[in-house]
Short mmCIF file of N, CA and C in Angstrom, two decimals:
data_model
loop_
_atom_site.label_atom_id
_atom_site.label_comp_id
_atom_site.label_asym_id
_atom_site.label_seq_id
_atom_site.Cartn_x
_atom_site.Cartn_y
_atom_site.Cartn_z
N MET A 12 -24.38 -0.50 -20.15
CA MET A 12 -23.83 -0.09 -18.91
C MET A 12 -22.59 -0.41 -18.40
N ALA A 13 -22.53 -1.57 -18.80
CA ALA A 13 -20.76 -2.34 -17.87
C ALA A 13 -19.60 -1.32 -18.76
N SER A 14 -20.13 -1.07 -20.66
CA SER A 14 -18.97 -0.15 -21.27
C SER A 14 -19.18 0.84 -20.70
N GLU A 15 -19.94 2.18 -20.05
CA GLU A 15 -20.04 3.37 -19.92
C GLU A 15 -19.24 3.47 -18.63
N GLU A 16 -19.38 2.00 -17.74
CA GLU A 16 -18.54 2.10 -16.47
C GLU A 16 -16.47 2.10 -16.60
N SER A 17 -16.51 1.30 -17.75
CA SER A 17 -15.26 1.07 -17.82
C SER A 17 -14.39 2.67 -19.15
N ASP A 18 -15.76 3.07 -19.89
CA ASP A 18 -14.79 3.96 -20.64
C ASP A 18 -14.84 5.52 -19.25
N SER A 19 -16.24 5.23 -18.16
CA SER A 19 -15.40 6.65 -17.51
C SER A 19 -14.33 5.87 -16.92
N ALA A 20 -14.03 4.70 -16.57
CA ALA A 20 -13.02 4.63 -15.24
C ALA A 20 -12.15 4.85 -15.91
N ARG A 21 -11.43 4.69 -17.52
CA ARG A 21 -10.14 4.87 -18.23
C ARG A 21 -9.91 6.87 -18.66
N ARG A 22 -11.23 7.46 -18.36
CA ARG A 22 -10.64 9.04 -17.87
C ARG A 22 -11.14 9.39 -16.84
N ILE A 23 -10.64 8.64 -16.07
CA ILE A 23 -9.75 8.99 -14.34
C ILE A 23 -8.68 9.13 -14.04
N PRO A 24 -8.03 9.96 -14.18
CA PRO A 24 -6.07 10.45 -14.41
C PRO A 24 -5.59 9.18 -12.99
N ALA A 25 -4.27 8.32 -13.23
CA ALA A 25 -4.41 7.93 -12.36
C ALA A 25 -4.00 8.52 -10.93
N THR A 26 -3.60 9.55 -10.74
CA THR A 26 -3.20 10.58 -9.31
C THR A 26 -4.47 10.58 -8.69
N ALA A 27 -6.09 10.83 -9.24
CA ALA A 27 -7.21 10.81 -8.89
C ALA A 27 -7.62 10.05 -8.44
N ALA A 28 -7.36 8.70 -9.30
CA ALA A 28 -7.69 7.07 -8.54
C ALA A 28 -7.50 6.87 -7.52
N ALA A 29 -6.27 7.42 -7.49
CA ALA A 29 -4.99 6.90 -6.28
C ALA A 29 -5.49 7.84 -5.17
N MET A 30 -5.70 8.56 -5.46
CA MET A 30 -6.51 9.88 -3.98
C MET A 30 -7.36 9.96 -3.33
N VAL A 31 -8.05 8.73 -4.82
CA VAL A 31 -10.26 8.20 -4.52
C VAL A 31 -10.03 6.99 -3.49
N ASP A 32 -8.94 6.30 -4.26
CA ASP A 32 -8.96 5.23 -3.25
C ASP A 32 -8.04 5.54 -1.33
N LEU A 33 -7.62 6.27 -1.85
CA LEU A 33 -7.03 7.14 -0.36
C LEU A 33 -7.94 6.96 0.63
N LEU A 34 -8.83 8.32 0.03
CA LEU A 34 -10.15 9.47 1.03
C LEU A 34 -10.81 7.27 1.10
N ASN A 35 -11.51 6.72 0.40
CA ASN A 35 -12.02 5.97 0.72
C ASN A 35 -11.53 4.58 1.35
N SER A 36 -10.30 4.54 1.55
CA SER A 36 -9.76 4.39 2.67
C SER A 36 -10.36 3.70 3.92
N ARG A 37 -10.57 4.84 4.73
CA ARG A 37 -11.32 5.51 5.87
C ARG A 37 -13.05 4.89 5.90
N PRO A 38 -13.43 4.28 7.46
CA PRO A 38 -14.55 3.77 7.30
C PRO A 38 -15.72 4.74 6.81
N HIS A 39 -16.60 3.90 6.42
CA HIS A 39 -17.88 5.02 5.94
C HIS A 39 -18.89 3.77 5.25
N GLY A 40 -20.15 4.65 5.31
CA GLY A 40 -20.79 3.84 4.89
C GLY A 40 -21.18 2.19 5.20
N PRO A 41 -21.81 1.29 5.33
CA PRO A 41 -22.17 -0.37 5.59
C PRO A 41 -20.84 -1.00 4.52
N GLY A 42 -20.05 -1.84 5.00
CA GLY A 42 -19.51 -2.76 4.71
C GLY A 42 -18.21 -1.80 4.25
N PHE A 43 -17.72 -1.07 4.50
CA PHE A 43 -16.48 0.07 4.29
C PHE A 43 -15.66 0.26 5.55
N PRO A 44 -14.52 -0.66 5.87
CA PRO A 44 -13.84 -0.56 6.83
C PRO A 44 -12.93 0.22 6.82
N ASP A 45 -12.18 0.71 7.57
CA ASP A 45 -10.72 1.35 7.37
C ASP A 45 -9.39 0.37 7.05
N THR A 46 -9.49 1.07 5.46
CA THR A 46 -8.19 -0.23 5.02
C THR A 46 -6.64 -0.12 5.00
N LEU A 47 -6.63 1.22 6.37
CA LEU A 47 -5.37 1.66 6.77
C LEU A 47 -5.00 1.20 8.08
N GLN A 48 -6.13 -0.19 8.69
CA GLN A 48 -6.30 -0.84 9.70
C GLN A 48 -5.03 -1.74 9.75
N THR A 49 -4.69 -2.24 8.67
CA THR A 49 -3.95 -3.64 8.49
C THR A 49 -2.63 -3.10 7.69
N PRO A 50 -0.86 -3.82 7.94
CA PRO A 50 -0.74 -3.05 7.31
C PRO A 50 -0.49 -3.23 5.68
N GLU A 51 -0.69 -4.91 5.63
CA GLU A 51 -1.02 -5.52 4.32
C GLU A 51 -2.25 -4.28 3.48
N THR A 52 -3.35 -3.85 3.83
CA THR A 52 -4.29 -3.31 3.11
C THR A 52 -3.79 -1.85 3.05
N ALA A 53 -2.80 -1.48 4.15
CA ALA A 53 -2.47 0.22 3.95
C ALA A 53 -1.33 -0.02 2.71
N SER A 54 -0.44 -0.92 3.06
CA SER A 54 0.00 -1.42 1.89
C SER A 54 -0.14 -1.04 0.66
N ALA A 55 -0.99 -1.60 -0.18
CA ALA A 55 -1.82 -1.35 -0.94
C ALA A 55 -2.38 -0.13 -1.53
N VAL A 56 -2.97 0.47 -0.28
CA VAL A 56 -3.60 1.37 -0.63
C VAL A 56 -2.47 2.41 -0.67
N LEU A 57 -1.58 2.74 -0.03
CA LEU A 57 -0.36 3.97 -0.13
C LEU A 57 1.16 3.28 -1.00
N ARG A 58 1.18 2.44 -1.91
CA ARG A 58 1.74 2.16 -3.18
C ARG A 58 2.06 3.11 -4.47
N PRO A 59 0.79 3.49 -4.50
CA PRO A 59 0.98 4.77 -5.53
C PRO A 59 1.24 5.74 -4.91
N PHE A 60 1.83 5.78 -3.75
CA PHE A 60 1.81 7.28 -3.01
C PHE A 60 3.76 7.02 -2.94
N GLY A 61 4.17 5.99 -2.85
CA GLY A 61 5.94 5.76 -2.41
C GLY A 61 5.94 4.24 -1.63
N GLN A 62 4.53 4.09 -0.75
CA GLN A 62 5.24 3.01 -0.29
C GLN A 62 5.91 1.89 -0.93
N PRO A 63 7.39 1.23 -0.38
CA PRO A 63 7.61 0.30 -1.31
C PRO A 63 6.76 -1.01 -1.07
N ALA A 64 6.93 -1.98 -2.25
CA ALA A 64 5.97 -3.24 -2.09
C ALA A 64 6.60 -3.73 -1.10
N ALA A 65 7.91 -4.05 -1.00
CA ALA A 65 8.69 -4.71 0.07
C ALA A 65 8.06 -4.70 1.07
N GLU A 66 7.62 -3.69 1.32
CA GLU A 66 7.93 -4.03 3.53
C GLU A 66 6.67 -3.08 3.30
N ALA A 67 6.22 -3.58 4.74
CA ALA A 67 4.63 -2.96 5.20
C ALA A 67 4.93 -1.67 6.47
N PRO A 68 3.93 -0.60 5.98
CA PRO A 68 4.02 0.70 6.28
C PRO A 68 3.97 0.87 8.01
N SER A 69 4.91 1.12 8.59
CA SER A 69 5.17 1.58 9.92
C SER A 69 3.46 1.84 10.58
N PRO A 70 3.64 1.97 12.09
CA PRO A 70 2.75 2.24 12.98
C PRO A 70 2.56 3.97 12.68
N GLN A 71 3.71 4.26 12.91
CA GLN A 71 4.07 6.21 12.85
C GLN A 71 3.66 6.66 11.63
N ARG A 72 3.93 5.61 10.40
CA ARG A 72 3.32 6.04 9.16
C ARG A 72 2.08 6.27 9.53
N ILE A 73 1.63 5.26 9.36
CA ILE A 73 0.05 4.82 9.24
C ILE A 73 -0.49 6.10 10.20
N ALA A 74 -0.31 6.39 11.16
CA ALA A 74 -1.20 7.17 11.85
C ALA A 74 -1.04 8.81 11.32
N LYS A 75 -0.02 9.35 10.54
CA LYS A 75 0.44 10.79 9.81
C LYS A 75 -0.77 10.02 8.82
N ILE A 76 -0.41 9.09 8.11
CA ILE A 76 -1.48 9.52 6.91
C ILE A 76 -2.57 9.21 6.73
N ARG A 77 -3.23 8.56 8.40
CA ARG A 77 -5.11 9.20 8.62
C ARG A 77 -5.21 10.05 9.23
N GLY A 78 -4.35 10.74 9.67
CA GLY A 78 -4.55 12.48 9.98
C GLY A 78 -4.79 13.37 8.83
N LEU A 79 -3.60 12.89 7.74
CA LEU A 79 -3.72 13.53 6.55
C LEU A 79 -4.68 13.61 5.93
N ARG A 80 -5.31 11.99 6.04
CA ARG A 80 -6.71 11.65 5.10
C ARG A 80 -7.79 11.99 5.79
N THR A 81 -7.87 12.50 6.99
CA THR A 81 -8.78 13.07 7.70
C THR A 81 -8.64 14.65 7.15
N THR A 82 -7.63 15.35 7.55
CA THR A 82 -7.47 16.61 6.61
C THR A 82 -8.23 16.51 4.95
N LEU A 83 -7.55 16.04 4.04
CA LEU A 83 -8.12 15.90 3.06
C LEU A 83 -9.41 15.43 3.15
N MET A 84 -10.04 14.81 3.62
CA MET A 84 -11.49 14.42 4.01
C MET A 84 -12.50 15.93 4.04
N ASP A 85 -11.71 16.71 5.23
CA ASP A 85 -12.21 18.10 5.68
C ASP A 85 -12.20 18.62 4.14
N ILE A 86 -10.93 19.12 3.60
CA ILE A 86 -10.99 19.64 2.58
C ILE A 86 -12.00 19.79 1.10
N ALA A 87 -12.66 18.25 1.43
CA ALA A 87 -13.40 16.95 0.20
C ALA A 87 -14.29 17.48 0.49
N SER A 88 -14.79 17.88 1.64
CA SER A 88 -16.60 18.05 2.21
C SER A 88 -16.86 19.09 2.12
N ALA A 89 -16.15 20.40 2.22
CA ALA A 89 -16.23 21.75 2.75
C ALA A 89 -16.97 22.55 1.39
N PRO A 90 -18.08 22.87 2.09
CA PRO A 90 -18.98 23.58 0.59
C PRO A 90 -18.93 24.66 -0.65
N ASP A 91 -17.26 25.13 0.53
CA ASP A 91 -17.19 26.28 -0.76
C ASP A 91 -15.50 26.02 -0.17
N SER A 92 -14.78 27.43 -0.82
CA SER A 92 -13.49 27.31 -1.01
C SER A 92 -13.17 28.44 0.54
N ALA A 93 -14.01 29.18 0.55
CA ALA A 93 -13.91 29.78 1.79
C ALA A 93 -14.15 28.55 3.14
N GLY A 94 -14.83 27.66 2.82
CA GLY A 94 -14.72 26.67 4.17
C GLY A 94 -13.82 25.98 3.76
N ALA A 95 -12.88 25.43 3.02
CA ALA A 95 -11.92 24.24 2.45
C ALA A 95 -10.61 24.89 3.92
N ALA A 96 -10.83 26.83 3.28
CA ALA A 96 -9.08 27.40 3.98
C ALA A 96 -8.74 26.56 4.87
N PRO A 97 -9.43 26.08 5.82
CA PRO A 97 -8.42 26.05 7.59
C PRO A 97 -8.21 24.77 7.12
N GLY A 98 -8.69 23.79 6.10
CA GLY A 98 -8.02 22.24 5.66
C GLY A 98 -6.64 22.33 5.36
N TRP A 99 -6.53 23.29 4.21
CA TRP A 99 -6.01 23.56 3.21
C TRP A 99 -4.44 23.95 4.08
N ALA A 100 -4.84 25.19 5.03
CA ALA A 100 -4.09 25.35 6.05
C ALA A 100 -3.42 24.17 7.05
N GLN A 101 -4.02 22.92 7.45
CA GLN A 101 -4.09 21.96 7.82
C GLN A 101 -3.39 21.09 6.87
N LEU A 102 -3.51 20.88 5.84
CA LEU A 102 -2.95 20.24 5.22
C LEU A 102 -1.41 20.98 4.58
N ALA A 103 -1.23 22.39 4.72
CA ALA A 103 0.23 22.95 5.07
C ALA A 103 1.39 22.63 6.18
N GLU A 104 0.07 22.81 7.26
CA GLU A 104 0.67 22.38 8.42
C GLU A 104 1.35 20.72 8.20
N ARG A 105 0.77 19.69 8.04
CA ARG A 105 0.68 18.50 7.98
C ARG A 105 2.00 17.59 6.93
N ALA A 106 1.68 18.59 6.04
CA ALA A 106 3.11 18.93 4.52
C ALA A 106 4.01 19.27 5.11
N SER A 107 4.38 20.15 6.63
CA SER A 107 5.67 21.10 6.38
C SER A 107 6.99 20.43 6.90
N ALA A 108 7.11 18.72 7.26
CA ALA A 108 8.17 17.95 7.23
C ALA A 108 8.42 17.59 5.92
N VAL A 109 7.82 17.56 5.14
CA VAL A 109 8.22 17.28 3.55
C VAL A 109 9.16 18.30 2.73
N THR A 110 10.13 18.15 2.84
CA THR A 110 11.12 19.30 1.42
C THR A 110 10.66 19.26 -0.20
N LEU A 111 10.33 19.62 -0.91
CA LEU A 111 10.49 19.61 -2.30
C LEU A 111 11.01 20.64 -2.76
N ARG A 112 11.58 20.31 -4.07
CA ARG A 112 12.66 21.58 -5.23
C ARG A 112 11.60 21.60 -6.47
N GLN A 113 11.96 22.70 -6.82
CA GLN A 113 11.55 22.22 -8.39
C GLN A 113 12.57 22.10 -9.13
N ASP A 114 12.41 21.78 -10.11
CA ASP A 114 13.01 20.74 -10.87
C ASP A 114 13.10 21.79 -12.49
N PHE A 115 13.76 22.02 -13.05
CA PHE A 115 13.89 22.70 -14.04
C PHE A 115 14.44 22.41 -15.27
N SER A 116 14.93 20.59 -15.21
CA SER A 116 15.84 19.72 -16.06
C SER A 116 14.38 19.57 -17.88
N GLU A 117 13.81 19.60 -17.18
CA GLU A 117 12.80 19.94 -19.31
C GLU A 117 12.76 21.28 -19.79
N PRO A 118 13.37 21.45 -20.66
CA PRO A 118 12.88 23.04 -21.24
C PRO A 118 11.34 23.58 -21.00
N GLY A 119 11.46 24.66 -20.84
CA GLY A 119 10.13 25.38 -20.56
C GLY A 119 8.62 24.80 -19.21
N ALA A 120 9.38 23.65 -18.64
CA ALA A 120 8.46 22.81 -17.73
C ALA A 120 9.35 23.01 -16.48
N VAL A 121 8.24 22.52 -15.05
CA VAL A 121 9.25 22.86 -13.58
C VAL A 121 7.99 21.45 -13.18
N ARG A 122 8.93 20.86 -12.43
CA ARG A 122 7.94 19.60 -11.70
C ARG A 122 8.80 20.13 -10.33
N LEU A 123 7.70 19.60 -9.48
CA LEU A 123 8.56 19.25 -8.09
C LEU A 123 8.82 18.25 -8.01
N ARG A 124 9.98 18.19 -6.84
CA ARG A 124 10.11 16.58 -6.58
C ARG A 124 10.51 16.83 -5.12
N GLN A 125 10.55 15.57 -4.35
CA GLN A 125 10.36 15.43 -2.90
C GLN A 125 11.98 15.74 -2.87
N VAL A 126 12.89 15.89 -1.67
CA VAL A 126 14.10 15.63 -1.07
C VAL A 126 14.26 15.30 -0.17
N GLY A 127 13.25 15.62 0.95
CA GLY A 127 13.24 14.99 2.34
C GLY A 127 11.88 14.96 2.58
N GLY A 128 11.82 14.23 3.75
CA GLY A 128 10.58 13.99 4.79
C GLY A 128 10.47 12.15 4.13
N ASP A 129 8.93 12.06 4.68
CA ASP A 129 8.38 10.88 4.49
C ASP A 129 8.23 10.70 3.72
N PRO A 130 8.38 9.29 2.64
CA PRO A 130 8.40 9.74 1.43
C PRO A 130 7.25 9.56 0.87
N VAL A 131 6.20 8.83 1.69
CA VAL A 131 5.07 8.32 1.58
C VAL A 131 4.33 10.25 1.81
N VAL A 132 3.73 10.05 2.69
CA VAL A 132 3.72 11.74 2.77
C VAL A 132 3.56 12.85 1.71
N GLY A 133 5.66 12.63 1.24
CA GLY A 133 5.43 13.49 0.02
C GLY A 133 5.04 13.16 -0.64
N GLY A 134 4.28 11.99 -1.32
CA GLY A 134 4.03 12.01 -2.32
C GLY A 134 2.69 12.14 -2.79
N ILE A 135 1.66 11.99 -1.29
CA ILE A 135 0.43 12.33 -1.31
C ILE A 135 0.28 13.62 -1.37
N THR A 136 1.48 14.93 -1.34
CA THR A 136 1.62 15.65 -1.38
C THR A 136 1.29 16.36 -2.53
N LEU A 137 2.70 15.80 -3.32
CA LEU A 137 2.66 15.57 -4.95
C LEU A 137 1.53 15.54 -5.38
N ALA A 138 0.57 14.35 -5.25
CA ALA A 138 -0.61 13.92 -5.61
C ALA A 138 -1.77 15.21 -5.94
N VAL A 139 -1.87 15.77 -4.15
CA VAL A 139 -2.47 16.66 -4.22
C VAL A 139 -2.34 18.18 -4.85
N ALA A 140 -1.06 18.25 -4.90
CA ALA A 140 -0.15 19.47 -5.33
C ALA A 140 -0.52 19.03 -7.15
N GLU A 141 -0.65 18.10 -7.79
CA GLU A 141 -0.97 17.69 -9.38
C GLU A 141 -2.34 18.28 -9.60
N LEU A 142 -3.47 17.50 -8.88
CA LEU A 142 -4.64 17.31 -8.78
C LEU A 142 -4.81 19.23 -8.71
N VAL A 143 -4.77 19.86 -8.10
CA VAL A 143 -5.03 21.18 -7.50
C VAL A 143 -4.42 22.20 -8.82
N SER A 144 -3.04 21.87 -9.16
CA SER A 144 -2.69 22.79 -10.53
C SER A 144 -3.27 21.99 -11.64
N ASP A 145 -3.39 21.08 -12.10
CA ASP A 145 -4.31 20.56 -13.38
C ASP A 145 -5.93 21.12 -13.18
N GLY A 146 -6.87 21.19 -12.25
CA GLY A 146 -7.58 21.64 -11.95
C GLY A 146 -8.60 20.28 -11.88
N THR A 147 -8.43 19.10 -11.31
CA THR A 147 -9.05 18.09 -11.28
C THR A 147 -9.03 17.61 -9.95
N TRP A 148 -8.81 18.70 -8.81
CA TRP A 148 -9.58 18.58 -7.07
C TRP A 148 -10.59 18.48 -7.23
N PRO A 149 -11.48 19.82 -7.62
CA PRO A 149 -12.91 19.97 -7.57
C PRO A 149 -13.81 18.90 -8.12
N ARG A 150 -12.92 17.77 -8.66
CA ARG A 150 -13.88 16.64 -9.68
C ARG A 150 -13.96 15.31 -8.67
N LEU A 151 -12.94 15.84 -7.12
CA LEU A 151 -13.36 14.40 -5.78
C LEU A 151 -14.52 15.04 -5.73
N ARG A 152 -15.78 14.13 -5.67
CA ARG A 152 -16.78 14.08 -4.59
C ARG A 152 -17.01 13.03 -3.57
N ILE A 153 -18.47 14.20 -3.34
CA ILE A 153 -18.51 13.01 -2.12
C ILE A 153 -19.29 12.39 -1.89
N CYS A 154 -20.39 11.71 -2.08
CA CYS A 154 -21.57 10.97 -2.47
C CYS A 154 -22.93 11.62 -1.60
N ALA A 155 -23.29 12.52 -2.55
CA ALA A 155 -24.84 13.09 -2.22
C ALA A 155 -25.57 12.23 -0.66
N ASN A 156 -25.21 10.71 -1.09
CA ASN A 156 -26.43 10.27 0.02
C ASN A 156 -25.52 10.28 1.33
N GLU A 157 -26.52 10.54 2.37
CA GLU A 157 -25.77 10.68 3.28
C GLU A 157 -25.49 9.69 4.50
N LEU A 158 -25.85 8.45 3.72
CA LEU A 158 -25.82 7.16 5.11
C LEU A 158 -24.28 6.47 3.65
N CYS A 159 -23.68 7.42 2.23
CA CYS A 159 -22.98 6.51 2.19
C CYS A 159 -21.52 6.85 2.53
N GLY A 160 -21.37 8.63 2.28
CA GLY A 160 -19.75 9.08 2.48
C GLY A 160 -18.67 8.36 1.35
N HIS A 161 -19.55 7.80 -0.18
CA HIS A 161 -18.07 7.38 -0.55
C HIS A 161 -17.39 8.57 -2.11
N VAL A 162 -16.40 8.53 -1.65
CA VAL A 162 -15.79 9.44 -2.28
C VAL A 162 -15.29 8.72 -3.82
N PHE A 163 -15.83 9.60 -4.96
CA PHE A 163 -15.55 9.13 -6.45
C PHE A 163 -15.35 10.36 -7.38
N TYR A 164 -15.07 9.82 -8.73
CA TYR A 164 -14.21 10.93 -9.29
C TYR A 164 -14.92 11.47 -10.40
N ASP A 165 -15.76 12.46 -10.31
CA ASP A 165 -16.51 13.09 -11.17
C ASP A 165 -16.24 13.64 -12.65
N THR A 166 -16.87 12.35 -13.48
CA THR A 166 -16.20 12.30 -14.87
C THR A 166 -17.61 13.11 -15.62
N THR A 167 -18.15 13.82 -15.41
CA THR A 167 -18.82 14.74 -16.31
C THR A 167 -18.76 15.65 -16.66
N ARG A 168 -19.35 16.42 -17.91
CA ARG A 168 -18.62 17.45 -18.50
C ARG A 168 -19.00 18.39 -17.77
N SER A 169 -20.15 19.04 -17.23
CA SER A 169 -20.63 19.03 -16.19
C SER A 169 -20.62 19.53 -15.37
N ARG A 170 -19.74 18.43 -14.63
CA ARG A 170 -19.17 18.48 -12.94
C ARG A 170 -20.76 18.14 -12.20
N THR A 171 -21.60 17.69 -12.32
CA THR A 171 -22.53 17.60 -11.66
C THR A 171 -23.11 16.28 -11.26
N GLN A 172 -22.19 15.29 -11.12
CA GLN A 172 -22.87 14.06 -10.66
C GLN A 172 -22.73 14.06 -9.06
N ARG A 173 -24.11 13.29 -8.64
CA ARG A 173 -23.86 13.89 -7.00
C ARG A 173 -24.00 12.38 -6.85
N TRP A 174 -23.84 11.32 -6.89
CA TRP A 174 -23.90 10.05 -6.09
C TRP A 174 -22.88 9.32 -6.99
N HIS A 175 -21.71 8.15 -5.83
CA HIS A 175 -20.56 7.50 -6.54
C HIS A 175 -21.03 6.43 -7.76
N SER A 176 -22.76 5.64 -7.51
CA SER A 176 -23.26 5.20 -7.99
C SER A 176 -24.84 5.32 -8.68
N TYR A 177 -25.26 6.10 -9.29
CA TYR A 177 -26.26 5.79 -9.35
C TYR A 177 -27.27 4.74 -9.01
N GLU A 178 -26.83 3.63 -9.29
CA GLU A 178 -28.02 2.62 -9.14
C GLU A 178 -27.95 1.89 -7.86
N VAL A 179 -26.54 2.69 -7.23
CA VAL A 179 -26.47 2.12 -5.70
C VAL A 179 -27.58 3.38 -4.73
N CYS A 180 -27.28 4.58 -5.01
CA CYS A 180 -27.79 5.29 -4.27
C CYS A 180 -28.09 6.35 -4.73
N GLY A 181 -28.31 6.96 -6.15
CA GLY A 181 -29.25 7.87 -6.53
C GLY A 181 -30.25 7.37 -7.01
N ASN A 182 -30.71 6.20 -7.24
CA ASN A 182 -31.96 5.38 -7.02
C ASN A 182 -32.21 5.82 -6.06
N LYS A 183 -31.47 5.17 -5.05
CA LYS A 183 -32.63 5.37 -3.87
C LYS A 183 -33.45 6.64 -3.53
N SER A 184 -32.40 7.19 -3.47
CA SER A 184 -32.46 9.18 -3.15
C SER A 184 -33.56 9.36 -3.87
N ASN A 185 -33.52 9.11 -5.74
CA ASN A 185 -34.73 9.46 -6.23
C ASN A 185 -36.08 9.10 -5.59
N VAL A 186 -36.14 7.67 -5.73
CA VAL A 186 -37.40 7.07 -4.86
C VAL A 186 -37.71 7.06 -3.65
N ALA A 187 -36.36 7.58 -2.54
CA ALA A 187 -37.30 8.34 -1.37
C ALA A 187 -37.75 9.45 -1.67
N ALA A 188 -37.76 10.25 -2.58
CA ALA A 188 -38.02 11.90 -2.47
C ALA A 188 -39.13 11.43 -3.18
N TYR A 189 -39.29 10.53 -4.04
CA TYR A 189 -40.93 10.41 -4.76
C TYR A 189 -41.86 10.08 -3.44
N ARG A 190 -41.43 9.58 -2.68
CA ARG A 190 -42.44 8.78 -2.04
C ARG A 190 -42.71 9.57 -1.29
N ALA A 191 -41.67 10.61 -0.44
CA ALA A 191 -41.97 12.21 0.47
C ALA A 191 -43.19 12.74 -0.78
N ARG A 192 -43.18 12.98 -1.49
CA ARG A 192 -43.56 14.27 -1.88
C ARG A 192 -45.06 13.17 -2.03
N GLN A 193 -44.91 11.96 -2.58
CA GLN A 193 -46.29 11.84 -2.92
C GLN A 193 -47.27 11.68 -1.76
N LYS A 194 -46.56 11.45 -0.24
CA LYS A 194 -46.97 11.76 1.28
C LYS A 194 -47.32 13.08 1.02
N THR A 195 -46.88 13.84 0.94
CA THR A 195 -47.45 15.10 1.49
C THR A 195 -48.32 15.62 0.14
N ARG A 196 -48.51 14.90 -0.91
CA ARG A 196 -49.57 15.35 -1.59
C ARG A 196 -51.39 15.87 -1.46
N PRO A 197 -51.85 16.63 -0.89
CA PRO A 197 -53.40 16.47 -0.57
C PRO A 197 -54.17 15.48 -1.76
N GLY A 198 -54.48 14.71 -0.76
CA GLY A 198 -56.05 13.62 -1.28
C GLY A 198 -54.64 12.09 -1.15
N SER A 199 -53.36 12.21 -0.42
CA SER A 199 -53.12 11.18 -0.30
C SER A 199 -53.25 9.94 0.49
#
């Protein structure tokens, strides 16, 4: 089983893994505090998005990132693209202070690079753009266990993974559903 998990972890793109960590930095489920609460833990979460290792993020930057994280969670938890539309509009508004420019330095390729605005907000914006453009954004899912809320990257081919961990949330959900069905059966 440990081999399966490590194989699964290897298939998660680095950008997606960083986004999962950012989204899971919010308080959710028992034992998951807001890791953007302290500069030390926030720095570790924000490093993949451009937070310098040698400095702690400012309270203003943390406040911006918390708002951005809330917007990204609204998008990720939307039931469909129509439900996500307001979140995408809010994301565009939150990222409006970031200036990006196209870079055509490689033949046949275009890359966005940041030329203005908060570098961490820009790093998150570029990460979201990458995940959307390569089609992996929909693989960011929220655990179907309502008491959990953990974000995970769906590595299944069919894109139907429901729980962040079958052992933790999936099994509990299936046992609860089975017991509920047994209670409603005639003669129980």
